[in-house]
Amino acid sequence: MVTLSYFAVLAEVRSAHGKAPDLAIEIRHVREVAVAGPLLVAAYEEWQHGRGRLATVVLRQDQGGLSWLHLQETWIEPPDA
């Protein structure tokens, strides 16, 4: 398992911005897993170029909207594998 810090993820996203103009990300099967006060746990599939990941995210609602607190992703095999 690889765990990246907030700053490492932010640096990767910033360095990748605009470098793949043909990139399309599809989010499928979004579902609410749990809600407790301002915290929300959700799960979904993320697909890019035929490869998918199962994702679970922990979000916190505040006055500015939603803040991402944690994201866990696991690769899944493409449907034709």
mmCIF file of N, CA and C in Angstrom:
data_model
loop_
_atom_site.group_PDB
_atom_site.id
_atom_site.type_symbol
_atom_site.label_atom_id
_atom_site.label_comp_id
_atom_site.label_asym_id
_atom_site.label_seq_id
_atom_site.Cartn_x
_atom_site.Cartn_y
_atom_site.Cartn_z
ATOM 1 N N MET A 1 0.842 -1.166 0.000
ATOM 2 C CA MET A 1 0.000 0.000 0.000
ATOM 3 C C MET A 1 0.894 1.237 0.000
ATOM 4 N N VAL A 2 0.479 2.214 -0.766
ATOM 5 C CA VAL A 2 1.209 3.478 -0.838
ATOM 6 C C VAL A 2 0.336 4.562 -0.221
ATOM 7 N N THR A 3 0.869 5.284 0.722
ATOM 8 C CA THR A 3 0.154 6.396 1.340
ATOM 9 C C THR A 3 0.931 7.672 1.060
ATOM 10 N N LEU A 4 0.288 8.587 0.362
ATOM 11 C CA LEU A 4 0.924 9.858 0.023
ATOM 12 C C LEU A 4 0.435 10.951 0.965
ATOM 13 N N SER A 5 1.297 11.867 1.280
ATOM 14 C CA SER A 5 0.904 13.003 2.103
ATOM 15 C C SER A 5 0.059 13.970 1.272
ATOM 16 N N TYR A 6 -0.616 14.839 1.956
ATOM 17 C CA TYR A 6 -1.402 15.880 1.303
ATOM 18 C C TYR A 6 -0.533 16.669 0.326
ATOM 19 N N PHE A 7 0.657 17.033 0.769
ATOM 20 C CA PHE A 7 1.541 17.856 -0.059
ATOM 21 C C PHE A 7 2.049 17.093 -1.281
ATOM 22 N N ALA A 8 2.283 15.793 -1.147
ATOM 23 C CA ALA A 8 2.717 14.978 -2.285
ATOM 24 C C ALA A 8 1.607 14.870 -3.320
ATOM 25 N N VAL A 9 0.377 14.654 -2.871
ATOM 26 C CA VAL A 9 -0.757 14.570 -3.801
ATOM 27 C C VAL A 9 -0.955 15.910 -4.498
ATOM 28 N N LEU A 10 -0.918 16.981 -3.741
ATOM 29 C CA LEU A 10 -1.090 18.311 -4.321
ATOM 30 C C LEU A 10 -0.019 18.602 -5.367
ATOM 31 N N ALA A 11 1.221 18.240 -5.097
ATOM 32 C CA ALA A 11 2.312 18.452 -6.053
ATOM 33 C C ALA A 11 2.087 17.638 -7.323
ATOM 34 N N GLU A 12 1.636 16.384 -7.193
ATOM 35 C CA GLU A 12 1.371 15.551 -8.372
ATOM 36 C C GLU A 12 0.255 16.130 -9.217
ATOM 37 N N VAL A 13 -0.828 16.551 -8.578
ATOM 38 C CA VAL A 13 -1.960 17.115 -9.316
ATOM 39 C C VAL A 13 -1.532 18.389 -10.039
ATOM 40 N N ARG A 14 -0.817 19.246 -9.363
ATOM 41 C CA ARG A 14 -0.368 20.497 -9.995
ATOM 42 C C ARG A 14 0.576 20.235 -11.164
ATOM 43 N N SER A 15 1.482 19.275 -11.025
ATOM 44 C CA SER A 15 2.434 19.006 -12.106
ATOM 45 C C SER A 15 1.763 18.329 -13.298
ATOM 46 N N ALA A 16 0.666 17.625 -13.077
ATOM 47 C CA ALA A 16 -0.023 16.920 -14.159
ATOM 48 C C ALA A 16 -1.062 17.792 -14.868
ATOM 49 N N HIS A 17 -1.438 18.900 -14.256
ATOM 50 C CA HIS A 17 -2.493 19.748 -14.809
ATOM 51 C C HIS A 17 -2.167 20.177 -16.243
ATOM 52 N N GLY A 18 -3.106 19.893 -17.166
ATOM 53 C CA GLY A 18 -2.969 20.305 -18.549
ATOM 54 C C GLY A 18 -2.103 19.418 -19.416
ATOM 55 N N LYS A 19 -1.517 18.364 -18.874
ATOM 56 C CA LYS A 19 -0.601 17.517 -19.638
ATOM 57 C C LYS A 19 -1.293 16.380 -20.377
ATOM 58 N N ALA A 20 -2.570 16.170 -20.140
ATOM 59 C CA ALA A 20 -3.309 15.101 -20.820
ATOM 60 C C ALA A 20 -4.662 15.657 -21.271
ATOM 61 N N PRO A 21 -4.660 16.481 -22.339
ATOM 62 C CA PRO A 21 -5.910 17.115 -22.752
ATOM 63 C C PRO A 21 -6.994 16.132 -23.186
ATOM 64 N N ASP A 22 -6.614 14.900 -23.543
ATOM 65 C CA ASP A 22 -7.607 13.909 -23.952
ATOM 66 C C ASP A 22 -8.103 13.062 -22.781
ATOM 67 N N LEU A 23 -7.651 13.342 -21.583
ATOM 68 C CA LEU A 23 -8.043 12.568 -20.413
ATOM 69 C C LEU A 23 -9.519 12.774 -20.101
ATOM 70 N N ALA A 24 -10.220 11.686 -19.919
ATOM 71 C CA ALA A 24 -11.620 11.718 -19.499
ATOM 72 C C ALA A 24 -11.761 10.806 -18.291
ATOM 73 N N ILE A 25 -12.382 11.302 -17.255
ATOM 74 C CA ILE A 25 -12.604 10.522 -16.038
ATOM 75 C C ILE A 25 -14.100 10.325 -15.878
ATOM 76 N N GLU A 26 -14.511 9.078 -15.713
ATOM 77 C CA GLU A 26 -15.920 8.752 -15.520
ATOM 78 C C GLU A 26 -16.101 8.211 -14.111
ATOM 79 N N ILE A 27 -17.062 8.771 -13.380
ATOM 80 C CA ILE A 27 -17.391 8.316 -12.030
ATOM 81 C C ILE A 27 -18.684 7.516 -12.125
ATOM 82 N N ARG A 28 -18.669 6.290 -11.601
ATOM 83 C CA ARG A 28 -19.832 5.394 -11.667
ATOM 84 C C ARG A 28 -20.192 4.881 -10.273
ATOM 85 N N HIS A 29 -21.436 4.501 -10.133
ATOM 86 C CA HIS A 29 -21.930 3.777 -8.949
ATOM 87 C C HIS A 29 -21.611 4.493 -7.637
ATOM 88 N N VAL A 30 -21.903 5.783 -7.581
ATOM 89 C CA VAL A 30 -21.681 6.548 -6.349
ATOM 90 C C VAL A 30 -22.720 6.122 -5.320
ATOM 91 N N ARG A 31 -22.250 5.871 -4.099
ATOM 92 C CA ARG A 31 -23.194 5.522 -3.033
ATOM 93 C C ARG A 31 -22.712 6.084 -1.703
ATOM 94 N N GLU A 32 -23.679 6.435 -0.898
ATOM 95 C CA GLU A 32 -23.400 6.909 0.455
ATOM 96 C C GLU A 32 -23.185 5.688 1.345
ATOM 97 N N VAL A 33 -22.097 5.661 2.066
ATOM 98 C CA VAL A 33 -21.792 4.549 2.965
ATOM 99 C C VAL A 33 -22.234 4.876 4.386
ATOM 100 N N ALA A 34 -21.921 6.080 4.861
ATOM 101 C CA ALA A 34 -22.282 6.473 6.225
ATOM 102 C C ALA A 34 -22.275 7.991 6.349
ATOM 103 N N VAL A 35 -23.127 8.480 7.251
ATOM 104 C CA VAL A 35 -23.162 9.899 7.584
ATOM 105 C C VAL A 35 -23.203 10.006 9.103
ATOM 106 N N ALA A 36 -22.344 10.854 9.662
ATOM 107 C CA ALA A 36 -22.325 11.094 11.103
ATOM 108 C C ALA A 36 -22.007 12.567 11.326
ATOM 109 N N GLY A 37 -23.015 13.342 11.663
ATOM 110 C CA GLY A 37 -22.813 14.782 11.838
ATOM 111 C C GLY A 37 -22.299 15.394 10.551
ATOM 112 N N PRO A 38 -21.179 16.112 10.606
ATOM 113 C CA PRO A 38 -20.654 16.749 9.402
ATOM 114 C C PRO A 38 -19.815 15.810 8.530
ATOM 115 N N LEU A 39 -19.660 14.546 8.941
ATOM 116 C CA LEU A 39 -18.820 13.604 8.192
ATOM 117 C C LEU A 39 -19.652 12.730 7.268
ATOM 118 N N LEU A 40 -19.119 12.480 6.078
ATOM 119 C CA LEU A 40 -19.762 11.632 5.074
ATOM 120 C C LEU A 40 -18.725 10.669 4.526
ATOM 121 N N VAL A 41 -19.088 9.398 4.449
ATOM 122 C CA VAL A 41 -18.251 8.397 3.791
ATOM 123 C C VAL A 41 -19.000 7.968 2.538
ATOM 124 N N ALA A 42 -18.337 8.038 1.389
ATOM 125 C CA ALA A 42 -18.942 7.658 0.115
ATOM 126 C C ALA A 42 -18.016 6.696 -0.618
ATOM 127 N N ALA A 43 -18.600 5.902 -1.511
ATOM 128 C CA ALA A 43 -17.828 4.971 -2.335
ATOM 129 C C ALA A 43 -18.264 5.145 -3.787
ATOM 130 N N TYR A 44 -17.338 4.883 -4.712
ATOM 131 C CA TYR A 44 -17.635 5.016 -6.134
ATOM 132 C C TYR A 44 -16.563 4.297 -6.943
ATOM 133 N N GLU A 45 -16.825 4.138 -8.246
ATOM 134 C CA GLU A 45 -15.823 3.642 -9.193
ATOM 135 C C GLU A 45 -15.343 4.826 -10.022
ATOM 136 N N GLU A 46 -14.042 4.880 -10.260
ATOM 137 C CA GLU A 46 -13.450 5.913 -11.116
ATOM 138 C C GLU A 46 -12.792 5.215 -12.299
ATOM 139 N N TRP A 47 -13.178 5.605 -13.527
ATOM 140 C CA TRP A 47 -12.648 4.973 -14.741
ATOM 141 C C TRP A 47 -11.924 6.002 -15.599
ATOM 142 N N GLN A 48 -10.713 5.613 -16.070
ATOM 143 C CA GLN A 48 -9.906 6.424 -16.974
ATOM 144 C C GLN A 48 -9.274 5.491 -17.994
ATOM 145 N N HIS A 49 -9.459 5.770 -19.259
ATOM 146 C CA HIS A 49 -8.832 4.986 -20.335
ATOM 147 C C HIS A 49 -9.038 3.480 -20.152
ATOM 148 N N GLY A 50 -10.243 3.069 -19.748
ATOM 149 C CA GLY A 50 -10.549 1.643 -19.636
ATOM 150 C C GLY A 50 -10.056 0.965 -18.374
ATOM 151 N N ARG A 51 -9.419 1.689 -17.487
ATOM 152 C CA ARG A 51 -8.951 1.116 -16.216
ATOM 153 C C ARG A 51 -9.736 1.754 -15.078
ATOM 154 N N GLY A 52 -10.109 0.913 -14.111
ATOM 155 C CA GLY A 52 -10.945 1.424 -13.034
ATOM 156 C C GLY A 52 -10.335 1.258 -11.662
ATOM 157 N N ARG A 53 -10.858 2.063 -10.757
ATOM 158 C CA ARG A 53 -10.470 1.983 -9.350
ATOM 159 C C ARG A 53 -11.732 2.072 -8.504
ATOM 160 N N LEU A 54 -11.763 1.273 -7.445
ATOM 161 C CA LEU A 54 -12.791 1.422 -6.429
ATOM 162 C C LEU A 54 -12.270 2.445 -5.437
ATOM 163 N N ALA A 55 -13.082 3.420 -5.097
ATOM 164 C CA ALA A 55 -12.636 4.480 -4.198
ATOM 165 C C ALA A 55 -13.610 4.641 -3.040
ATOM 166 N N THR A 56 -13.053 4.940 -1.885
ATOM 167 C CA THR A 56 -13.826 5.307 -0.706
ATOM 168 C C THR A 56 -13.247 6.622 -0.201
ATOM 169 N N VAL A 57 -14.128 7.569 0.077
ATOM 170 C CA VAL A 57 -13.691 8.899 0.496
ATOM 171 C C VAL A 57 -14.410 9.303 1.782
ATOM 172 N N VAL A 58 -13.676 9.998 2.647
ATOM 173 C CA VAL A 58 -14.262 10.592 3.849
ATOM 174 C C VAL A 58 -14.257 12.103 3.636
ATOM 175 N N LEU A 59 -15.436 12.706 3.733
ATOM 176 C CA LEU A 59 -15.601 14.137 3.517
ATOM 177 C C LEU A 59 -16.162 14.791 4.776
ATOM 178 N N ARG A 60 -15.857 16.075 4.962
ATOM 179 C CA ARG A 60 -16.433 16.838 6.069
ATOM 180 C C ARG A 60 -17.134 18.060 5.489
ATOM 181 N N GLN A 61 -18.388 18.256 5.893
ATOM 182 C CA GLN A 61 -19.128 19.433 5.446
ATOM 183 C C GLN A 61 -18.831 20.593 6.389
ATOM 184 N N ASP A 62 -18.497 21.743 5.787
ATOM 185 C CA ASP A 62 -18.287 22.955 6.566
ATOM 186 C C ASP A 62 -18.910 24.119 5.798
ATOM 187 N N GLN A 63 -18.727 25.322 6.257
ATOM 188 C CA GLN A 63 -19.362 26.480 5.616
ATOM 189 C C GLN A 63 -18.920 26.672 4.175
ATOM 190 N N GLY A 64 -17.729 26.229 3.837
ATOM 191 C CA GLY A 64 -17.219 26.383 2.485
ATOM 192 C C GLY A 64 -17.614 25.256 1.542
ATOM 193 N N GLY A 65 -18.346 24.266 2.025
ATOM 194 C CA GLY A 65 -18.736 23.118 1.205
ATOM 195 C C GLY A 65 -18.218 21.834 1.809
ATOM 196 N N LEU A 66 -17.606 20.996 0.972
ATOM 197 C CA LEU A 66 -17.067 19.717 1.434
ATOM 198 C C LEU A 66 -15.549 19.737 1.387
ATOM 199 N N SER A 67 -14.923 19.199 2.417
ATOM 200 C CA SER A 67 -13.467 19.055 2.465
ATOM 201 C C SER A 67 -13.130 17.576 2.447
ATOM 202 N N TRP A 68 -12.167 17.195 1.605
ATOM 203 C CA TRP A 68 -11.711 15.811 1.551
ATOM 204 C C TRP A 68 -10.765 15.558 2.718
ATOM 205 N N LEU A 69 -11.080 14.555 3.525
ATOM 206 C CA LEU A 69 -10.222 14.200 4.651
ATOM 207 C C LEU A 69 -9.376 12.974 4.362
ATOM 208 N N HIS A 70 -9.933 12.037 3.567
ATOM 209 C CA HIS A 70 -9.214 10.787 3.301
ATOM 210 C C HIS A 70 -9.753 10.173 2.014
ATOM 211 N N LEU A 71 -8.861 9.576 1.227
ATOM 212 C CA LEU A 71 -9.234 8.870 0.001
ATOM 213 C C LEU A 71 -8.455 7.575 -0.065
ATOM 214 N N GLN A 72 -9.151 6.471 -0.313
ATOM 215 C CA GLN A 72 -8.510 5.162 -0.488
ATOM 216 C C GLN A 72 -8.968 4.627 -1.832
ATOM 217 N N GLU A 73 -8.023 4.181 -2.667
ATOM 218 C CA GLU A 73 -8.344 3.642 -3.991
ATOM 219 C C GLU A 73 -7.706 2.275 -4.168
ATOM 220 N N THR A 74 -8.445 1.393 -4.833
ATOM 221 C CA THR A 74 -7.961 0.051 -5.144
ATOM 222 C C THR A 74 -8.217 -0.205 -6.625
ATOM 223 N N TRP A 75 -7.187 -0.613 -7.364
ATOM 224 C CA TRP A 75 -7.347 -0.899 -8.792
ATOM 225 C C TRP A 75 -8.281 -2.086 -8.984
ATOM 226 N N ILE A 76 -9.105 -2.005 -10.034
ATOM 227 C CA ILE A 76 -9.934 -3.139 -10.447
ATOM 228 C C ILE A 76 -9.583 -3.469 -11.890
ATOM 229 N N GLU A 77 -9.800 -4.701 -12.247
ATOM 230 C CA GLU A 77 -9.487 -5.133 -13.611
ATOM 231 C C GLU A 77 -10.495 -4.545 -14.586
ATOM 232 N N PRO A 78 -10.060 -4.201 -15.799
ATOM 233 C CA PRO A 78 -11.015 -3.738 -16.803
ATOM 234 C C PRO A 78 -12.013 -4.849 -17.129
ATOM 235 N N PRO A 79 -13.219 -4.493 -17.602
ATOM 236 C CA PRO A 79 -14.250 -5.498 -17.882
ATOM 237 C C PRO A 79 -13.808 -6.588 -18.852
ATOM 238 N N ASP A 80 -12.896 -6.291 -19.790
ATOM 239 C CA ASP A 80 -12.481 -7.291 -20.786
ATOM 240 C C ASP A 80 -11.257 -8.095 -20.345
ATOM 241 N N ALA A 81 -10.825 -7.975 -19.101
ATOM 242 C CA ALA A 81 -9.627 -8.700 -18.633
ATOM 243 C C ALA A 81 -9.927 -10.166 -18.392
#
